[in-house]
């Protein structure tokens, strides 16, 4: 029987971390059907000189609403991303209460009409998404549903309700529970509340993914809290976008990784992810205390999205201040206190370049873009560039890790960790999520000034056996699926 598609003379990096091998790879009915010698196929693809690997997994995304709003998911697909984990940093589109007034920055978006994870998945599938999606359930969302923006620890009754929603979502296929403990309202929780919820996810096999309470001066305390939560709740721990933020704290990731190593050596199960950039990004009002505006910090802030002042998008706070003849403090105040000020997204340069390499060298480190899919404005370039930047800059140009190892972290390791069954290897019987790329030319092209540029060096991306992108052209195949924990969906 002829295969649907065969890659001839490919150099296969299969995602296991093992050495590359020369092989033909066949795809039939959405799965890899042969590796080595392959039969004739309806479509023959000359892969000589190119690497064929499993599709990449973005372990840290915020694309919950993007699956509804931008189902073509071009910014991820063009990077070779075929699956991703949404619902990070405590913000998830499901569960959802359509009857509740949405918070201005609700990741579900204003038109969300679903309640459960299953209903959200169904809404996504109706849009025929280009790539696969798996979901964490966010603490900030559960808390908003239980007690709005209350600035206090949750009551026993509220915790019980949050557990109920989370437990149902886990049954419907969520891969775990996420927190964003610097954000509202999650920051008002005490550790016990988080332990209770992490336990609910852990009982179903899911993991606890955390944007920790502090990523700067008190990073080590925050790591201790995360480890304590994992130990008490019995859940696996995943530390999101690991960093030591703020110039005076640079280098701090070494001590933090040492804590992770010690905990793992004592029998715990901790992994992490990182994005390959020295700037972070997020909702600006959440980083600012209006009574004490940090001028030093503000000098290194770039505005990504600002509905009240579109003309500021792509400008730094000092540029805005000088154009408008404002003090730095006044510029900060203006952009976050207008009618839609809470929707302002900023990019802030807070990370040490050397820390990125330290992170990437760590064997339990995966890659998560943390991209914010707001295409109006000037998003952080990580939205478009993360995976090729790791492979082109950190692997090829800097030699920080081998290509085989980088691919393993982006594929089989991520699939295993987040329970994406039947994916992450170029192996007979596995789902045909594949990337064909040139290891000599793959590179990100998105920059802070021109962030919406697709990367170079990626020839083809296949999702569930269908060609989704080829030579820079998005085919609109729409073959993505919603992935449930541990199920070969
Ligand atoms: Zn985060
Ligand atoms: Cu995030």
Coordinates of C-alpha atoms and ligand atoms in Angstrom, one line a residue:
X1 CA 0.0 0.0 0.0
X2 CA 1.3 3.4 -0.9
X3 CA 2.0 5.9 1.9
X4 CA 0.5 9.3 1.9
X5 CA 3.8 11.0 2.1
X6 CA 7.5 10.0 2.2
X7 CA 10.5 12.1 3.1
X8 CA 13.4 10.7 1.1
X9 CA 17.0 10.8 2.3
X10 CA 16.2 12.8 5.4
X11 CA 18.6 13.2 8.3
X12 CA 16.4 12.2 11.1
X13 CA 16.8 13.6 14.6
X14 CA 14.1 11.5 16.2
X15 CA 13.5 13.4 19.4
X16 CA 14.9 10.8 21.7
X17 CA 18.3 12.6 22.1
X18 CA 20.0 9.8 20.2
X19 CA 22.4 10.6 17.3
X20 CA 21.0 11.6 13.9
X21 CA 20.5 8.9 11.3
X22 CA 19.9 8.8 7.5
X23 CA 16.5 7.4 6.7
X24 CA 13.4 7.7 4.6
X25 CA 10.3 8.4 6.7
X26 CA 6.8 7.5 5.6
X27 CA 3.5 8.9 6.8
X28 CA 0.1 7.1 6.5
X29 CA -3.2 8.1 8.0
X30 CA -1.7 10.8 10.2
X31 CA 0.9 8.6 11.7
X32 CA 4.5 7.8 11.0
X33 CA 4.3 4.4 9.2
X34 CA 8.0 3.7 8.4
X35 CA 11.4 4.9 9.4
X36 CA 14.3 3.5 7.4
X37 CA 13.1 2.1 4.1
X38 CA 9.8 3.5 2.9
X39 CA 7.4 2.5 0.2
X40 CA 6.3 4.7 -2.7
X41 CA 4.0 7.5 -1.7
X42 CA 1.3 9.7 -3.1
X43 CA 3.6 12.6 -2.3
X44 CA 7.4 12.2 -2.5
X45 CA 9.4 14.9 -0.7
X46 CA 13.2 15.3 -1.3
X47 CA 14.6 15.9 2.2
X48 CA 18.3 15.5 1.3
X49 CA 20.5 17.9 3.3
X50 CA 17.7 18.6 5.7
X51 CA 16.8 17.6 9.3
X52 CA 13.5 15.9 9.9
X53 CA 12.4 16.0 13.6
X54 CA 9.2 15.7 15.6
X55 CA 7.2 18.9 15.7
X56 CA 8.2 21.2 18.5
X57 CA 6.2 21.7 21.7
X58 CA 5.9 25.1 23.2
X59 CA 5.6 24.3 26.9
X60 CA 4.6 27.8 28.0
X61 CA 2.0 29.6 25.9
X62 CA -0.8 31.9 26.5
X63 CA -2.7 31.0 23.3
X64 CA -6.0 30.0 25.0
X65 CA -7.9 32.7 23.1
X66 CA -5.6 32.7 20.1
X67 CA -7.1 29.3 19.1
X68 CA -10.4 31.1 18.7
X69 CA -9.1 34.4 17.4
X70 CA -6.2 33.3 15.2
X71 CA -6.9 29.6 14.4
X72 CA -4.2 29.7 11.7
X73 CA -1.7 30.1 14.6
X74 CA 0.9 31.3 12.0
X75 CA 3.2 32.8 14.6
X76 CA 3.7 29.4 16.2
X77 CA 3.4 27.1 13.2
X78 CA 6.1 29.0 11.3
X79 CA 8.5 28.2 14.2
X80 CA 7.8 24.5 13.8
X81 CA 5.5 24.4 16.8
X82 CA 2.9 21.6 16.3
X83 CA 1.6 21.4 19.9
X84 CA 1.6 23.7 22.9
X85 CA 0.6 24.0 26.5
X86 CA -1.8 26.9 27.1
X87 CA -3.3 28.1 30.4
X88 CA 0.0 29.2 32.0
X89 CA 0.8 31.7 34.8
X90 CA -2.5 31.1 36.4
X91 CA -4.6 32.4 33.5
X92 CA -6.7 29.9 31.6
X93 CA -9.7 30.3 29.3
X94 CA -11.4 27.3 31.0
X95 CA -13.3 26.8 33.1
X96 CA -15.3 30.0 32.5
X97 CA -18.4 31.7 33.7
X98 CA -20.1 33.6 30.9
X99 CA -22.5 35.2 33.4
X100 CA -19.7 36.9 35.3
X101 CA -18.4 40.3 34.3
X102 CA -15.1 39.4 32.6
X103 CA -12.0 41.1 34.1
X104 CA -10.5 43.4 31.5
X105 CA -7.5 41.2 30.9
X106 CA -9.4 37.9 30.9
X107 CA -7.5 35.5 28.7
X108 CA -10.7 33.9 27.5
X109 CA -11.6 37.1 25.6
X110 CA -14.8 39.0 25.7
X111 CA -16.8 36.6 23.5
X112 CA -16.1 33.4 25.5
X113 CA -19.4 31.5 25.9
X114 CA -18.1 28.2 27.2
X115 CA -18.1 26.9 30.7
X116 CA -16.1 23.7 30.9
X117 CA -12.8 22.6 29.4
X118 CA -14.7 20.3 27.0
X119 CA -16.9 23.1 25.8
X120 CA -13.8 25.3 25.3
X121 CA -12.1 22.5 23.3
X122 CA -15.2 22.1 21.2
X123 CA -15.2 25.9 20.5
X124 CA -11.5 25.7 19.4
X125 CA -12.1 22.6 17.1
X126 CA -14.9 24.5 15.4
X127 CA -12.3 27.0 14.2
X128 CA -10.1 24.2 12.7
X129 CA -6.9 25.2 14.5
X130 CA -3.6 24.7 12.7
X131 CA -1.8 23.2 15.7
X132 CA -2.5 21.0 18.7
X133 CA -3.4 22.5 22.1
X134 CA -3.2 21.1 25.6
X135 CA -4.4 23.0 28.7
X136 CA -3.3 23.8 32.2
X137 CA -6.1 25.1 34.5
X138 CA -5.2 28.5 36.0
X139 CA -5.4 29.5 39.7
X140 CA -6.1 33.1 39.0
X141 CA -9.1 32.1 36.9
X142 CA -10.5 29.6 39.5
X143 CA -10.1 32.3 42.1
X144 CA -11.8 34.9 40.1
X145 CA -14.7 32.6 39.6
X146 CA -14.8 31.7 43.4
X147 CA -14.2 35.1 45.0
X148 CA -13.6 37.8 42.3
X149 CA -10.6 40.1 43.1
X150 CA -10.8 39.7 46.9
X151 CA -7.5 40.5 48.6
X152 CA -7.4 37.7 51.1
X153 CA -6.7 34.0 51.4
X154 CA -9.6 31.8 50.1
X155 CA -12.0 30.3 52.6
X156 CA -12.4 26.6 53.0
X157 CA -15.7 26.8 51.1
X158 CA -14.0 28.7 48.2
X159 CA -11.2 26.2 48.1
X160 CA -13.7 23.4 47.8
X161 CA -15.4 25.1 44.9
X162 CA -12.1 25.7 43.1
X163 CA -11.2 22.0 43.7
X164 CA -14.5 21.0 42.2
X165 CA -13.9 23.0 38.9
X166 CA -10.3 21.9 38.7
X167 CA -11.2 18.2 39.3
X168 CA -13.8 18.3 36.6
X169 CA -11.3 19.9 34.1
X170 CA -8.7 17.2 35.0
X171 CA -11.3 14.6 34.2
X172 CA -11.9 16.3 30.9
X173 CA -8.2 16.1 30.0
X174 CA -6.4 19.1 31.5
X175 CA -2.6 18.4 31.9
X176 CA -2.3 20.2 35.2
X177 CA -2.7 23.3 37.4
X178 CA -0.9 26.6 36.9
X179 CA -0.3 29.5 39.2
X180 CA 0.8 33.1 38.6
X181 CA 1.6 34.1 42.2
X182 CA 2.7 37.6 41.3
X183 CA -0.6 38.4 39.6
X184 CA -4.0 39.4 41.0
X185 CA -5.9 37.7 42.5
X186 CA -3.5 34.7 42.9
X187 CA -1.0 36.7 44.9
X188 CA -3.4 36.9 47.8
X189 CA -3.4 33.2 48.3
X190 CA -1.5 31.5 51.1
X191 CA 0.6 28.4 50.5
X192 CA -2.0 26.0 51.9
X193 CA -4.6 27.1 49.3
X194 CA -2.1 26.3 46.5
X195 CA -1.2 22.9 48.1
X196 CA -4.9 21.9 48.1
X197 CA -5.3 22.8 44.4
X198 CA -2.0 21.2 43.3
X199 CA -3.1 18.1 45.1
X200 CA -6.3 18.0 43.0
X201 CA -4.3 18.1 39.8
X202 CA -1.7 15.7 41.1
X203 CA -4.3 13.1 42.0
X204 CA -5.2 12.9 38.4
X205 CA -1.6 12.6 37.3
X206 CA -1.3 16.2 36.3
X207 CA 1.5 18.6 37.2
X208 CA 1.8 21.8 39.1
X209 CA 3.3 24.6 36.8
X210 CA 4.2 27.8 38.5
X211 CA 5.1 31.4 37.8
X212 CA 6.5 31.7 41.3
X213 CA 5.8 34.4 43.9
X214 CA 9.1 36.1 43.2
X215 CA 11.6 35.9 40.4
X216 CA 14.1 38.5 41.7
X217 CA 15.4 39.3 45.1
X218 CA 13.4 36.6 46.8
X219 CA 13.8 34.0 44.1
X220 CA 15.2 31.3 46.4
X221 CA 12.4 31.7 48.9
X222 CA 9.9 31.3 46.0
X223 CA 11.7 28.1 44.8
X224 CA 11.4 26.8 48.4
X225 CA 7.7 27.5 48.4
X226 CA 7.2 25.8 45.1
X227 CA 9.1 22.7 46.2
X228 CA 7.1 22.7 49.5
X229 CA 3.9 22.8 47.5
X230 CA 5.0 19.9 45.4
X231 CA 6.1 17.9 48.3
X232 CA 2.9 18.5 50.4
X233 CA 0.6 18.0 47.5
X234 CA 2.3 15.0 45.9
X235 CA 2.3 16.6 42.5
X236 CA 5.1 16.9 40.0
X237 CA 6.5 20.4 39.8
X238 CA 7.3 22.5 36.7
X239 CA 8.9 25.9 37.2
X240 CA 7.8 28.4 34.4
X241 CA 10.2 30.8 32.6
X242 CA 13.0 30.3 35.1
X243 CA 14.9 33.6 35.6
X244 CA 16.6 35.8 38.1
X245 CA 15.2 39.2 37.3
X246 CA 16.7 42.6 38.0
X247 CA 20.3 43.5 37.4
X248 CA 21.4 43.1 41.0
X249 CA 20.1 39.6 41.0
X250 CA 21.7 38.4 37.8
X251 CA 23.5 35.1 38.1
X252 CA 21.0 33.9 40.7
X253 CA 19.7 31.1 38.5
X254 CA 22.7 29.0 39.5
X255 CA 21.6 28.9 43.2
X256 CA 18.0 28.3 42.2
X257 CA 19.0 25.4 39.9
X258 CA 21.1 24.0 42.7
X259 CA 18.0 23.8 44.8
X260 CA 16.1 22.1 42.1
X261 CA 19.0 19.6 41.7
X262 CA 19.1 18.9 45.4
X263 CA 15.4 18.3 45.5
X264 CA 15.5 16.0 42.5
X265 CA 18.4 14.1 44.0
X266 CA 16.2 13.5 47.1
X267 CA 13.5 11.9 44.9
X268 CA 11.4 14.8 43.8
X269 CA 10.4 15.4 40.2
X270 CA 11.0 18.9 39.0
X271 CA 11.4 20.4 35.5
X272 CA 11.5 23.9 34.2
X273 CA 11.2 26.0 31.1
X274 CA 12.9 29.2 29.8
X275 CA 12.5 31.6 26.9
X276 CA 15.6 32.6 25.0
X277 CA 15.4 36.4 25.4
X278 CA 16.7 38.9 28.0
X279 CA 13.3 40.7 28.2
X280 CA 10.1 39.5 29.8
X281 CA 6.6 40.7 29.0
X282 CA 3.2 40.9 30.5
X283 CA 0.3 43.1 31.8
X284 CA 2.1 46.3 32.9
X285 CA -0.2 47.4 35.6
X286 CA 0.6 44.2 37.5
X287 CA 4.2 45.1 37.7
X288 CA 3.7 48.7 39.0
X289 CA 3.0 50.0 42.4
X290 CA 1.6 53.5 41.7
X291 CA 2.7 54.7 45.1
X292 CA 6.3 53.8 44.4
X293 CA 7.1 53.8 40.7
X294 CA 10.4 52.1 40.1
X295 CA 12.1 54.6 37.8
X296 CA 15.2 52.5 37.2
X297 CA 12.9 49.6 36.0
X298 CA 10.7 52.0 33.9
X299 CA 13.8 53.1 32.0
X300 CA 14.1 49.6 30.5
X301 CA 10.4 49.2 29.6
X302 CA 9.1 49.0 26.0
X303 CA 5.4 49.2 25.3
X304 CA 4.0 46.3 23.3
X305 CA 0.2 46.9 23.3
X306 CA -1.5 50.1 24.6
X307 CA -5.2 50.5 23.5
X308 CA -5.4 54.0 24.9
X309 CA -2.3 55.3 23.1
X310 CA -1.7 53.2 20.0
X311 CA 1.1 55.7 19.0
X312 CA 3.2 54.5 22.0
X313 CA 3.3 50.9 20.8
X314 CA 6.9 50.1 20.0
X315 CA 8.2 53.0 22.1
X316 CA 10.2 52.9 25.3
X317 CA 9.0 54.7 28.5
X318 CA 11.9 57.2 28.2
X319 CA 11.0 57.8 24.5
X320 CA 7.4 58.4 25.5
X321 CA 8.4 60.7 28.4
X322 CA 10.6 62.8 26.2
X323 CA 8.1 63.0 23.4
X324 CA 5.3 64.1 25.7
X325 CA 7.5 66.1 28.1
X326 CA 6.6 64.0 31.0
X327 CA 8.7 62.7 33.9
X328 CA 9.3 58.9 33.8
X329 CA 6.8 58.4 36.6
X330 CA 4.1 60.4 34.7
X331 CA 4.6 58.3 31.6
X332 CA 4.1 55.1 33.5
X333 CA 1.0 56.5 35.2
X334 CA -0.5 57.7 31.9
X335 CA -0.1 54.4 30.1
X336 CA -1.6 52.2 32.9
X337 CA -4.4 54.4 34.3
X338 CA -6.4 55.3 31.2
X339 CA -9.8 53.7 30.5
X340 CA -8.1 50.6 29.0
X341 CA -4.9 50.9 30.9
X342 CA -5.1 47.4 32.4
X343 CA -4.8 46.0 28.8
X344 CA -1.4 47.6 28.4
X345 CA 1.3 45.0 27.8
X346 CA 4.9 45.9 28.3
X347 CA 8.3 44.4 27.5
X348 CA 10.9 44.8 30.2
X349 CA 14.6 44.1 30.0
X350 CA 15.2 42.3 33.3
X351 CA 17.3 39.2 32.4
X352 CA 21.0 38.4 32.1
X353 CA 22.2 36.9 28.9
X354 CA 24.6 34.5 30.7
X355 CA 21.6 33.2 32.8
X356 CA 19.8 32.2 29.6
X357 CA 22.8 30.0 28.7
X358 CA 23.0 28.6 32.2
X359 CA 19.3 27.7 32.0
X360 CA 19.6 26.1 28.6
X361 CA 22.5 23.9 29.7
X362 CA 20.4 22.4 32.5
X363 CA 19.2 18.9 31.5
X364 CA 15.7 19.4 32.9
X365 CA 15.1 22.7 31.1
X366 CA 12.5 22.8 28.3
X367 CA 11.6 25.7 26.0
X368 CA 8.5 27.8 26.5
X369 CA 7.9 31.0 24.5
X370 CA 5.7 32.8 27.0
X371 CA 4.5 34.7 23.9
X372 CA 1.4 36.9 24.3
X373 CA -0.7 36.6 21.1
X374 CA -1.8 40.2 20.7
X375 CA -1.0 41.0 17.1
X376 CA -2.4 44.6 17.4
X377 CA 0.7 46.4 18.6
X378 CA 4.3 45.3 18.8
X379 CA 4.5 42.0 20.7
X380 CA 7.6 40.6 22.3
X381 CA 9.6 38.8 19.5
X382 CA 9.4 35.5 21.4
X383 CA 5.9 35.1 20.1
X384 CA 7.4 34.5 16.6
X385 CA 11.0 33.5 17.2
X386 CA 11.5 31.3 20.2
X387 CA 12.2 27.8 18.8
X388 CA 14.4 28.9 15.8
X389 CA 16.3 31.3 18.1
X390 CA 17.2 28.3 20.3
X391 CA 18.3 26.2 17.4
X392 CA 20.0 28.9 15.3
X393 CA 21.5 31.1 18.0
X394 CA 22.1 29.0 21.1
X395 CA 22.8 25.7 19.3
X396 CA 24.5 26.6 16.1
X397 CA 26.1 29.9 16.9
X398 CA 26.8 29.6 20.6
X399 CA 27.2 25.8 20.9
X400 CA 25.3 25.8 24.3
X401 CA 23.8 22.4 23.6
X402 CA 23.7 19.9 20.8
X403 CA 21.0 19.9 18.2
X404 CA 19.9 16.4 19.2
X405 CA 19.6 17.5 22.8
X406 CA 17.8 20.7 22.0
X407 CA 15.3 18.8 19.8
X408 CA 14.8 16.2 22.6
X409 CA 13.9 19.0 25.1
X410 CA 11.4 20.5 22.5
X411 CA 9.8 17.2 21.7
X412 CA 9.8 13.8 23.5
X413 CA 10.7 15.4 26.9
X414 CA 7.9 17.9 26.7
X415 CA 5.4 15.3 25.5
X416 CA 6.3 13.0 28.3
X417 CA 6.2 15.7 30.9
X418 CA 2.8 17.1 29.8
X419 CA 1.2 13.8 29.0
X420 CA 0.9 14.2 25.2
X421 CA 0.7 10.5 24.4
X422 CA 1.8 9.2 21.0
X423 CA 3.8 12.3 20.1
X424 CA 7.3 13.6 20.3
X425 CA 9.3 11.0 18.4
X426 CA 9.8 10.2 14.8
X427 CA 8.9 6.6 15.3
X428 CA 6.6 4.1 13.7
X429 CA 3.1 4.4 15.1
X430 CA 3.6 8.0 16.5
X431 CA 1.5 10.9 15.3
X432 CA 3.0 12.6 12.3
X433 CA 3.8 16.0 13.8
X434 CA 7.0 16.8 11.9
X435 CA 9.3 19.6 11.0
X436 CA 11.7 19.7 8.1
X437 CA 14.4 22.3 8.5
X438 CA 17.9 23.4 7.5
X439 CA 20.3 23.3 10.5
X440 CA 22.6 25.7 8.8
X441 CA 20.1 28.5 8.2
X442 CA 17.4 28.1 10.8
X443 CA 17.1 31.4 12.7
X444 CA 14.5 33.8 14.2
X445 CA 13.9 37.0 12.4
X446 CA 11.6 38.7 14.8
X447 CA 13.2 41.6 16.7
X448 CA 11.9 44.1 19.2
X449 CA 11.6 46.7 16.5
X450 CA 10.1 44.3 13.9
X451 CA 8.5 41.6 16.0
X452 CA 6.0 40.1 13.5
X453 CA 8.6 38.3 11.3
X454 CA 8.4 34.6 10.7
X455 CA 11.7 32.7 11.1
X456 CA 14.0 31.4 8.3
X457 CA 15.2 27.9 7.6
X458 CA 12.0 25.9 8.1
X459 CA 11.0 24.0 4.9
X460 CA 7.9 22.2 6.0
X461 CA 5.7 21.6 9.0
X462 CA 3.3 18.6 9.2
X463 CA 0.5 18.4 11.8
X464 CA -1.3 15.1 12.3
X465 CA -0.1 14.0 8.9
X466 CA -1.1 17.1 6.9
X467 CA 1.2 19.7 5.5
X468 CA 0.4 22.8 7.5
X469 CA 3.2 25.0 6.2
X470 CA 5.5 24.7 3.2
X471 CA 8.2 27.2 2.1
X472 CA 6.7 29.9 4.2
X473 CA 3.2 29.4 2.8
X474 CA 0.5 28.5 5.4
X475 CA -1.7 25.9 3.8
X476 CA -4.8 26.3 6.0
X477 CA -5.0 22.6 6.6
X478 CA -6.5 23.1 10.0
X479 CA -5.5 19.6 11.3
X480 CA -4.8 20.6 14.9
X481 CA -6.4 18.8 17.8
X482 CA -7.2 19.3 21.5
X483 CA -5.0 17.0 23.5
X484 CA -6.2 15.4 26.7
X485 CA -3.7 14.2 29.4
X486 CA -2.4 10.8 28.6
X487 CA -4.7 10.2 25.7
X488 CA -3.5 9.5 22.2
X489 CA -5.8 12.1 20.8
Ligands
LIG1 ZN1 4.4 34.0 33.9
LIG2 CU1 3.5 33.1 31.1

